[in-house]
mmCIF file of C-alpha atoms in Angstrom:
data_model
loop_
_atom_site.group_PDB
_atom_site.id
_atom_site.type_symbol
_atom_site.label_atom_id
_atom_site.label_comp_id
_atom_site.label_asym_id
_atom_site.label_seq_id
_atom_site.Cartn_x
_atom_site.Cartn_y
_atom_site.Cartn_z
ATOM 1 C CA UNK R 158 5.496 -19.383 22.052
ATOM 2 C CA UNK R 159 7.959 -16.498 21.969
ATOM 3 C CA UNK R 160 8.642 -14.857 18.542
ATOM 4 C CA UNK R 161 12.137 -14.174 17.454
ATOM 5 C CA UNK R 162 12.210 -10.989 15.360
ATOM 6 C CA UNK R 163 15.027 -10.627 12.691
ATOM 7 C CA UNK R 164 15.553 -7.007 12.086
ATOM 8 C CA UNK R 165 16.965 -6.092 8.663
ATOM 9 C CA UNK R 166 20.076 -3.922 8.721
ATOM 10 C CA UNK R 167 19.741 -0.346 7.746
ATOM 11 C CA UNK R 168 20.590 0.521 4.186
ATOM 12 C CA UNK R 169 23.783 2.234 3.210
ATOM 13 C CA UNK R 170 23.499 5.832 4.399
ATOM 14 C CA UNK R 171 25.089 7.339 1.432
ATOM 15 C CA UNK R 172 22.569 5.557 -0.909
ATOM 16 C CA UNK R 173 19.679 6.342 1.367
ATOM 17 C CA UNK R 174 20.471 10.085 1.419
ATOM 18 C CA UNK R 175 20.941 10.227 -2.277
ATOM 19 C CA UNK R 176 17.657 8.403 -2.992
ATOM 20 C CA UNK R 177 15.832 10.610 -0.461
ATOM 21 C CA UNK R 178 17.174 13.756 -2.041
ATOM 22 C CA UNK R 179 16.466 12.565 -5.659
ATOM 23 C CA UNK R 180 12.875 11.548 -4.895
ATOM 24 C CA UNK R 181 12.233 14.251 -2.349
ATOM 25 C CA UNK R 182 11.099 11.800 0.338
ATOM 26 C CA UNK R 183 11.860 11.151 3.906
ATOM 27 C CA UNK R 184 15.010 9.336 4.897
ATOM 28 C CA UNK R 185 13.059 6.689 6.619
ATOM 29 C CA UNK R 186 11.084 5.879 3.482
ATOM 30 C CA UNK R 187 14.303 5.867 1.288
ATOM 31 C CA UNK R 188 15.802 3.421 3.896
ATOM 32 C CA UNK R 189 12.897 1.068 3.423
ATOM 33 C CA UNK R 190 13.499 1.042 -0.316
ATOM 34 C CA UNK R 191 17.275 0.445 0.039
ATOM 35 C CA UNK R 192 16.410 -2.444 2.436
ATOM 36 C CA UNK R 193 14.513 -3.902 -0.516
ATOM 37 C CA UNK R 194 17.456 -3.577 -2.860
ATOM 38 C CA UNK R 195 15.948 -0.509 -4.511
ATOM 39 C CA UNK R 196 18.884 1.888 -5.021
ATOM 40 C CA UNK R 197 18.096 3.996 -8.138
ATOM 41 C CA UNK R 198 15.403 6.581 -8.406
ATOM 42 C CA UNK R 199 13.865 4.916 -11.577
ATOM 43 C CA UNK R 200 13.644 1.575 -9.703
ATOM 44 C CA UNK R 201 11.887 3.442 -6.842
ATOM 45 C CA UNK R 202 9.426 5.172 -9.279
ATOM 46 C CA UNK R 203 8.643 1.808 -10.891
ATOM 47 C CA UNK R 204 8.094 0.299 -7.411
ATOM 48 C CA UNK R 205 5.433 2.868 -6.589
ATOM 49 C CA UNK R 206 3.959 3.122 -10.116
ATOM 50 C CA UNK R 207 4.427 -0.128 -11.989
ATOM 51 C CA UNK R 208 4.262 0.293 -15.793
ATOM 52 C CA UNK R 209 4.093 -2.421 -18.399
ATOM 53 C CA UNK R 210 6.491 -0.500 -20.618
ATOM 54 C CA UNK R 211 9.169 -1.260 -18.073
ATOM 55 C CA UNK R 212 8.933 -5.026 -18.661
ATOM 56 C CA UNK R 213 12.257 -6.450 -19.980
ATOM 57 C CA UNK R 214 12.858 -7.447 -23.512
ATOM 58 C CA UNK R 215 12.168 -11.258 -23.542
ATOM 59 C CA UNK R 216 14.940 -11.778 -26.060
ATOM 60 C CA UNK R 217 17.465 -10.874 -23.213
ATOM 61 C CA UNK R 218 16.773 -14.408 -21.997
ATOM 62 C CA UNK R 219 19.188 -17.000 -23.117
ATOM 63 C CA UNK R 220 17.845 -19.204 -25.846
ATOM 64 C CA UNK R 221 14.688 -17.286 -26.546
ATOM 65 C CA UNK R 222 15.479 -16.813 -30.136
ATOM 66 C CA UNK R 223 16.031 -20.510 -30.527
ATOM 67 C CA UNK R 224 12.691 -21.278 -28.639
ATOM 68 C CA UNK R 225 10.718 -18.887 -30.831
ATOM 69 C CA UNK R 226 12.262 -20.243 -34.016
ATOM 70 C CA UNK R 227 11.511 -23.771 -33.076
ATOM 71 C CA UNK R 228 7.946 -23.158 -32.270
ATOM 72 C CA UNK R 229 7.513 -21.186 -35.457
ATOM 73 C CA UNK R 230 8.931 -23.990 -37.525
ATOM 74 C CA UNK R 231 6.769 -26.569 -35.696
ATOM 75 C CA UNK R 232 3.708 -24.516 -36.511
ATOM 76 C CA UNK R 233 4.806 -24.027 -40.155
ATOM 77 C CA UNK R 234 5.232 -27.778 -40.551
ATOM 78 C CA UNK R 235 2.000 -28.539 -38.694
ATOM 79 C CA UNK R 236 3.862 -30.587 -35.968
ATOM 80 C CA UNK R 237 1.901 -31.607 -32.840
ATOM 81 C CA UNK R 238 3.048 -29.516 -29.925
ATOM 82 C CA UNK R 239 2.473 -30.638 -26.263
ATOM 83 C CA UNK R 240 2.152 -28.034 -23.519
ATOM 84 C CA UNK R 241 3.477 -29.820 -20.362
ATOM 85 C CA UNK R 242 3.432 -28.367 -16.886
ATOM 86 C CA UNK R 243 3.899 -29.289 -13.287
ATOM 87 C CA UNK R 244 0.838 -30.141 -11.107
ATOM 88 C CA UNK R 245 1.213 -27.093 -8.669
ATOM 89 C CA UNK R 246 -0.375 -23.744 -9.109
ATOM 90 C CA UNK R 247 2.613 -22.323 -10.912
ATOM 91 C CA UNK R 248 2.666 -25.195 -13.337
ATOM 92 C CA UNK R 249 -1.047 -25.320 -14.044
ATOM 93 C CA UNK R 250 -1.286 -21.486 -14.595
ATOM 94 C CA UNK R 251 1.753 -21.856 -16.905
ATOM 95 C CA UNK R 252 -0.081 -24.557 -19.001
ATOM 96 C CA UNK R 253 -3.313 -22.545 -18.978
ATOM 97 C CA UNK R 254 -1.482 -19.386 -20.176
ATOM 98 C CA UNK R 255 0.690 -20.888 -22.973
ATOM 99 C CA UNK R 256 -1.940 -23.357 -24.252
ATOM 100 C CA UNK R 257 -4.680 -20.687 -24.416
ATOM 101 C CA UNK R 258 -2.342 -18.287 -26.237
ATOM 102 C CA UNK R 259 -1.229 -20.714 -28.862
ATOM 103 C CA UNK R 260 -4.615 -22.509 -29.232
ATOM 104 C CA UNK R 261 -6.005 -19.113 -30.659
ATOM 105 C CA UNK R 262 -3.545 -19.293 -33.494
ATOM 106 C CA UNK R 263 -2.832 -23.053 -33.928
ATOM 107 C CA UNK R 264 -4.949 -26.055 -33.498
ATOM 108 C CA UNK R 265 -2.527 -29.010 -33.512
ATOM 109 C CA UNK R 266 -1.883 -28.690 -29.837
ATOM 110 C CA UNK R 267 -2.362 -30.605 -26.659
ATOM 111 C CA UNK R 268 -1.481 -30.247 -22.979
ATOM 112 C CA UNK R 269 -0.427 -32.628 -20.204
ATOM 113 C CA UNK R 270 -0.171 -32.333 -16.426
ATOM 114 C CA UNK R 271 1.317 -35.365 -14.525
ATOM 115 C CA UNK R 272 -0.488 -37.149 -11.819
ATOM 116 C CA UNK R 273 1.047 -35.846 -8.552
ATOM 117 C CA UNK R 274 0.997 -39.422 -6.932
ATOM 118 C CA UNK R 275 1.707 -41.652 -9.912
ATOM 119 C CA UNK R 276 4.345 -39.589 -11.733
ATOM 120 C CA UNK R 277 5.691 -37.137 -9.117
ATOM 121 C CA UNK R 278 7.163 -33.755 -9.701
ATOM 122 C CA UNK R 279 8.273 -32.501 -13.085
ATOM 123 C CA UNK R 280 8.802 -34.319 -16.449
ATOM 124 C CA UNK R 281 7.946 -38.031 -16.197
ATOM 125 C CA UNK R 282 8.630 -40.989 -18.419
ATOM 126 C CA UNK R 283 4.910 -41.562 -18.668
ATOM 127 C CA UNK R 284 4.364 -38.088 -20.002
ATOM 128 C CA UNK R 285 7.068 -38.536 -22.592
ATOM 129 C CA UNK R 286 5.560 -41.911 -23.571
ATOM 130 C CA UNK R 287 2.226 -40.107 -23.905
ATOM 131 C CA UNK R 288 3.757 -37.641 -26.259
ATOM 132 C CA UNK R 289 5.379 -40.436 -28.403
ATOM 133 C CA UNK R 290 2.214 -42.551 -28.568
ATOM 134 C CA UNK R 291 0.138 -39.506 -29.804
ATOM 135 C CA UNK R 292 2.701 -38.256 -32.214
ATOM 136 C CA UNK R 293 3.825 -35.107 -30.559
ATOM 137 C CA UNK R 294 7.256 -33.987 -31.787
ATOM 138 C CA UNK R 295 7.750 -30.944 -29.548
ATOM 139 C CA UNK R 296 7.118 -30.612 -25.872
ATOM 140 C CA UNK R 297 7.093 -27.213 -24.168
ATOM 141 C CA UNK R 298 7.842 -27.953 -20.483
ATOM 142 C CA UNK R 299 6.637 -25.313 -17.970
ATOM 143 C CA UNK R 300 7.803 -24.776 -14.382
ATOM 144 C CA UNK R 301 9.898 -27.967 -14.616
ATOM 145 C CA UNK R 302 12.640 -29.730 -16.547
ATOM 146 C CA UNK R 303 15.802 -27.878 -15.616
ATOM 147 C CA UNK R 304 17.156 -30.968 -13.887
ATOM 148 C CA UNK R 305 15.486 -33.634 -16.098
ATOM 149 C CA UNK R 306 18.682 -34.581 -17.977
ATOM 150 C CA UNK R 307 18.027 -38.311 -18.339
ATOM 151 C CA UNK R 308 14.271 -37.828 -19.247
ATOM 152 C CA UNK R 309 15.140 -35.234 -21.960
ATOM 153 C CA UNK R 310 17.743 -37.751 -23.346
ATOM 154 C CA UNK R 311 15.079 -40.399 -23.287
ATOM 155 C CA UNK R 312 12.722 -38.137 -25.232
ATOM 156 C CA UNK R 313 15.400 -37.227 -27.787
ATOM 157 C CA UNK R 314 15.915 -40.926 -28.388
ATOM 158 C CA UNK R 315 12.314 -41.301 -29.178
ATOM 159 C CA UNK R 316 12.331 -38.328 -31.631
ATOM 160 C CA UNK R 317 10.688 -35.755 -29.282
ATOM 161 C CA UNK R 318 12.339 -32.361 -28.638
ATOM 162 C CA UNK R 319 11.994 -30.193 -25.630
ATOM 163 C CA UNK R 320 11.758 -26.445 -24.944
ATOM 164 C CA UNK R 321 12.233 -26.058 -21.225
ATOM 165 C CA UNK R 322 10.703 -23.075 -19.457
ATOM 166 C CA UNK R 323 11.797 -23.099 -15.773
ATOM 167 C CA UNK R 324 12.752 -20.742 -12.907
ATOM 168 C CA UNK R 325 14.411 -23.184 -10.602
ATOM 169 C CA UNK R 326 18.218 -23.119 -9.915
ATOM 170 C CA UNK R 327 19.972 -25.530 -12.380
ATOM 171 C CA UNK R 328 22.831 -27.826 -11.668
ATOM 172 C CA UNK R 329 26.094 -27.475 -13.288
ATOM 173 C CA UNK R 330 25.011 -29.708 -16.100
ATOM 174 C CA UNK R 331 21.813 -28.873 -17.794
ATOM 175 C CA UNK R 332 19.504 -31.035 -20.084
ATOM 176 C CA UNK R 333 20.238 -31.336 -23.839
ATOM 177 C CA UNK R 334 16.989 -29.654 -24.744
ATOM 178 C CA UNK R 335 16.510 -27.612 -27.926
ATOM 179 C CA UNK R 336 16.143 -24.462 -25.860
ATOM 180 C CA UNK R 337 16.263 -23.819 -22.123
ATOM 181 C CA UNK R 338 14.684 -20.629 -20.813
ATOM 182 C CA UNK R 339 15.683 -20.071 -17.223
ATOM 183 C CA UNK R 340 16.739 -16.629 -15.888
ATOM 184 C CA UNK R 341 18.772 -18.509 -13.121
ATOM 185 C CA UNK R 342 21.060 -20.139 -15.752
ATOM 186 C CA UNK R 343 24.703 -19.016 -15.046
ATOM 187 C CA UNK R 344 25.016 -18.017 -18.693
ATOM 188 C CA UNK R 345 21.797 -16.147 -18.886
ATOM 189 C CA UNK R 346 22.054 -12.302 -18.673
ATOM 190 C CA UNK R 347 18.397 -11.611 -18.231
ATOM 191 C CA UNK R 348 18.025 -8.650 -15.905
ATOM 192 C CA UNK R 349 15.510 -10.070 -13.437
ATOM 193 C CA UNK R 350 16.121 -13.563 -11.905
ATOM 194 C CA UNK R 351 12.972 -14.038 -9.760
ATOM 195 C CA UNK R 352 10.245 -14.808 -12.346
ATOM 196 C CA UNK R 353 7.749 -17.502 -11.560
ATOM 197 C CA UNK R 354 7.452 -20.562 -13.971
ATOM 198 C CA UNK R 355 4.333 -18.932 -15.399
ATOM 199 C CA UNK R 356 6.334 -15.760 -15.658
ATOM 200 C CA UNK R 357 8.900 -17.431 -17.884
ATOM 201 C CA UNK R 358 5.997 -18.824 -19.920
ATOM 202 C CA UNK R 359 4.638 -15.360 -20.283
ATOM 203 C CA UNK R 360 7.983 -14.087 -21.614
ATOM 204 C CA UNK R 361 7.960 -16.969 -24.241
ATOM 205 C CA UNK R 362 4.520 -15.798 -25.552
ATOM 206 C CA UNK R 363 5.651 -12.155 -25.388
ATOM 207 C CA UNK R 364 8.630 -12.958 -27.472
ATOM 208 C CA UNK R 365 6.511 -14.962 -30.016
ATOM 209 C CA UNK R 366 4.122 -12.107 -30.213
ATOM 210 C CA UNK R 367 6.930 -9.563 -31.068
ATOM 211 C CA UNK R 368 8.283 -11.619 -33.850
ATOM 212 C CA UNK R 369 4.736 -12.343 -35.290
ATOM 213 C CA UNK R 370 3.446 -8.663 -34.903
ATOM 214 C CA UNK R 371 0.802 -9.689 -32.310
ATOM 215 C CA UNK R 372 -0.095 -6.606 -30.250
ATOM 216 C CA UNK R 373 0.798 -6.692 -26.510
ATOM 217 C CA UNK R 374 -2.848 -5.999 -25.760
ATOM 218 C CA UNK R 375 -3.513 -9.504 -26.790
ATOM 219 C CA UNK R 376 -1.487 -10.813 -23.712
ATOM 220 C CA UNK R 377 -3.218 -8.599 -21.122
ATOM 221 C CA UNK R 378 -6.048 -11.105 -20.379
ATOM 222 C CA UNK R 379 -3.490 -13.706 -19.298
ATOM 223 C CA UNK R 380 -1.875 -11.515 -16.618
ATOM 224 C CA UNK R 381 -4.456 -12.758 -14.095
ATOM 225 C CA UNK R 382 -2.789 -16.205 -14.377
ATOM 226 C CA UNK R 383 0.675 -14.763 -13.967
ATOM 227 C CA UNK R 384 -0.359 -12.875 -10.808
ATOM 228 C CA UNK R 385 -1.849 -16.189 -9.329
ATOM 229 C CA UNK R 386 1.421 -17.952 -9.935
ATOM 230 C CA UNK R 387 3.521 -15.180 -8.431
ATOM 231 C CA UNK R 388 1.523 -15.207 -5.219
ATOM 232 C CA UNK R 389 1.068 -18.992 -4.942
ATOM 233 C CA UNK R 390 4.671 -19.764 -5.617
ATOM 234 C CA UNK R 391 5.737 -17.153 -3.171
ATOM 235 C CA UNK R 392 8.338 -15.513 -5.442
ATOM 236 C CA UNK R 393 9.534 -11.928 -4.543
ATOM 237 C CA UNK R 394 7.027 -9.245 -5.563
ATOM 238 C CA UNK R 395 9.818 -6.962 -6.788
ATOM 239 C CA UNK R 396 11.036 -5.718 -10.123
ATOM 240 C CA UNK R 397 9.273 -7.357 -13.081
ATOM 241 C CA UNK R 398 7.138 -9.537 -10.850
ATOM 242 C CA UNK R 399 5.754 -6.405 -9.193
ATOM 243 C CA UNK R 400 4.672 -5.014 -12.563
ATOM 244 C CA UNK R 401 3.163 -8.406 -13.660
ATOM 245 C CA UNK R 402 1.450 -8.809 -10.227
ATOM 246 C CA UNK R 403 -0.054 -5.435 -10.275
ATOM 247 C CA UNK R 404 -1.525 -5.647 -13.689
ATOM 248 C CA UNK R 405 -2.499 -9.220 -13.058
ATOM 249 C CA UNK R 406 -4.515 -8.220 -9.989
ATOM 250 C CA UNK R 407 -6.186 -5.473 -12.028
ATOM 251 C CA UNK R 408 -7.271 -8.179 -14.612
ATOM 252 C CA UNK R 409 -8.291 -10.625 -11.972
ATOM 253 C CA UNK R 410 -10.501 -7.895 -10.301
ATOM 254 C CA UNK R 411 -11.905 -6.460 -13.504
ATOM 255 C CA UNK R 412 -12.214 -9.331 -15.989
ATOM 256 C CA UNK R 413 -10.804 -12.672 -14.745
ATOM 257 C CA UNK R 414 -10.535 -15.696 -17.152
ATOM 258 C CA UNK R 415 -13.344 -18.241 -17.040
ATOM 259 C CA UNK R 416 -11.570 -20.777 -14.724
ATOM 260 C CA UNK R 417 -10.436 -18.117 -12.236
ATOM 261 C CA UNK R 418 -13.873 -16.458 -12.310
ATOM 262 C CA UNK R 419 -15.374 -19.887 -11.184
ATOM 263 C CA UNK R 420 -12.813 -20.298 -8.309
ATOM 264 C CA UNK R 421 -13.508 -16.683 -7.139
ATOM 265 C CA UNK R 422 -17.231 -17.538 -7.104
ATOM 266 C CA UNK R 423 -16.601 -20.856 -5.333
ATOM 267 C CA UNK R 424 -14.430 -19.006 -2.696
ATOM 268 C CA UNK R 425 -17.276 -16.657 -2.189
ATOM 269 C CA UNK R 426 -15.011 -13.666 -3.044
ATOM 270 C CA UNK R 427 -17.101 -12.006 -5.727
ATOM 271 C CA UNK R 428 -17.879 -8.356 -5.409
ATOM 272 C CA UNK R 429 -14.811 -7.294 -3.331
ATOM 273 C CA UNK R 430 -11.321 -6.327 -4.239
ATOM 274 C CA UNK R 431 -8.960 -9.304 -4.483
ATOM 275 C CA UNK R 432 -5.467 -8.812 -3.147
ATOM 276 C CA UNK R 433 -2.319 -10.829 -3.138
ATOM 277 C CA UNK R 434 -3.091 -12.349 0.203
ATOM 278 C CA UNK R 435 -6.426 -13.629 -1.117
ATOM 279 C CA UNK R 436 -4.594 -15.508 -3.748
ATOM 280 C CA UNK R 437 -2.104 -17.053 -1.351
ATOM 281 C CA UNK R 438 -4.800 -18.229 1.118
ATOM 282 C CA UNK R 439 -7.843 -18.765 -0.852
ATOM 283 C CA UNK R 440 -7.530 -18.782 -4.688
ATOM 284 C CA UNK R 441 -4.231 -20.635 -4.751
ATOM 285 C CA UNK R 442 -5.116 -23.534 -2.490
#
């Protein structure tokens, strides 16, 4: 079968030349950067040498203050919190990350992943009923929920609140949740729009850590989960994702979490460097 090649247009020559001059690199390399929407010298430097200090302030995300305050009040009142995620890799890594983080500081916690065949994608009525029957008053929904208007209303009627952490494009109307974290919200000014669902979950625990004086080093062990979500959900490995993926791969190679360590062993990948492609074709599936 013949392949049809789609060639990207060359970058703006003025921007290319400015970037090449500023970085003291060849115009051809500068053009490749511009084709990837990297126009500023600082962006280019971050592209070649990702740095965790360049991660964005999580409180730039719409509703982040509300989400952190609600979680803090739930913990203060010893409410039961349910960590709810979609069944795909992005959803399950999101649940693993957020649940593992909060479990270290709070015990009145549970998790729920819907059955792919019985409940389908996203938030389900069965999952909400599970929360009600088990006295959960707050659900943190990960990698899903941005279009679950009727289901969130149903939960509200049952006395259950939602914090939604999603990365999918919302409709004009969004659910009546307590907080909705989604960089693709039209009213959200977060600088980077392409986070994975697990990436949004990471920003939530990052924000909670800042407010509660938890050092960033505590979050490093969870970056392997973020890297797996980025690769498996095929989100762009640019900007903040590139930083998270870079350090997540470092964690995955040097000291992966227990679950990922078992998967690596099962996939016969121990003892060699794991790259993004290995996650896409082996670890993720």
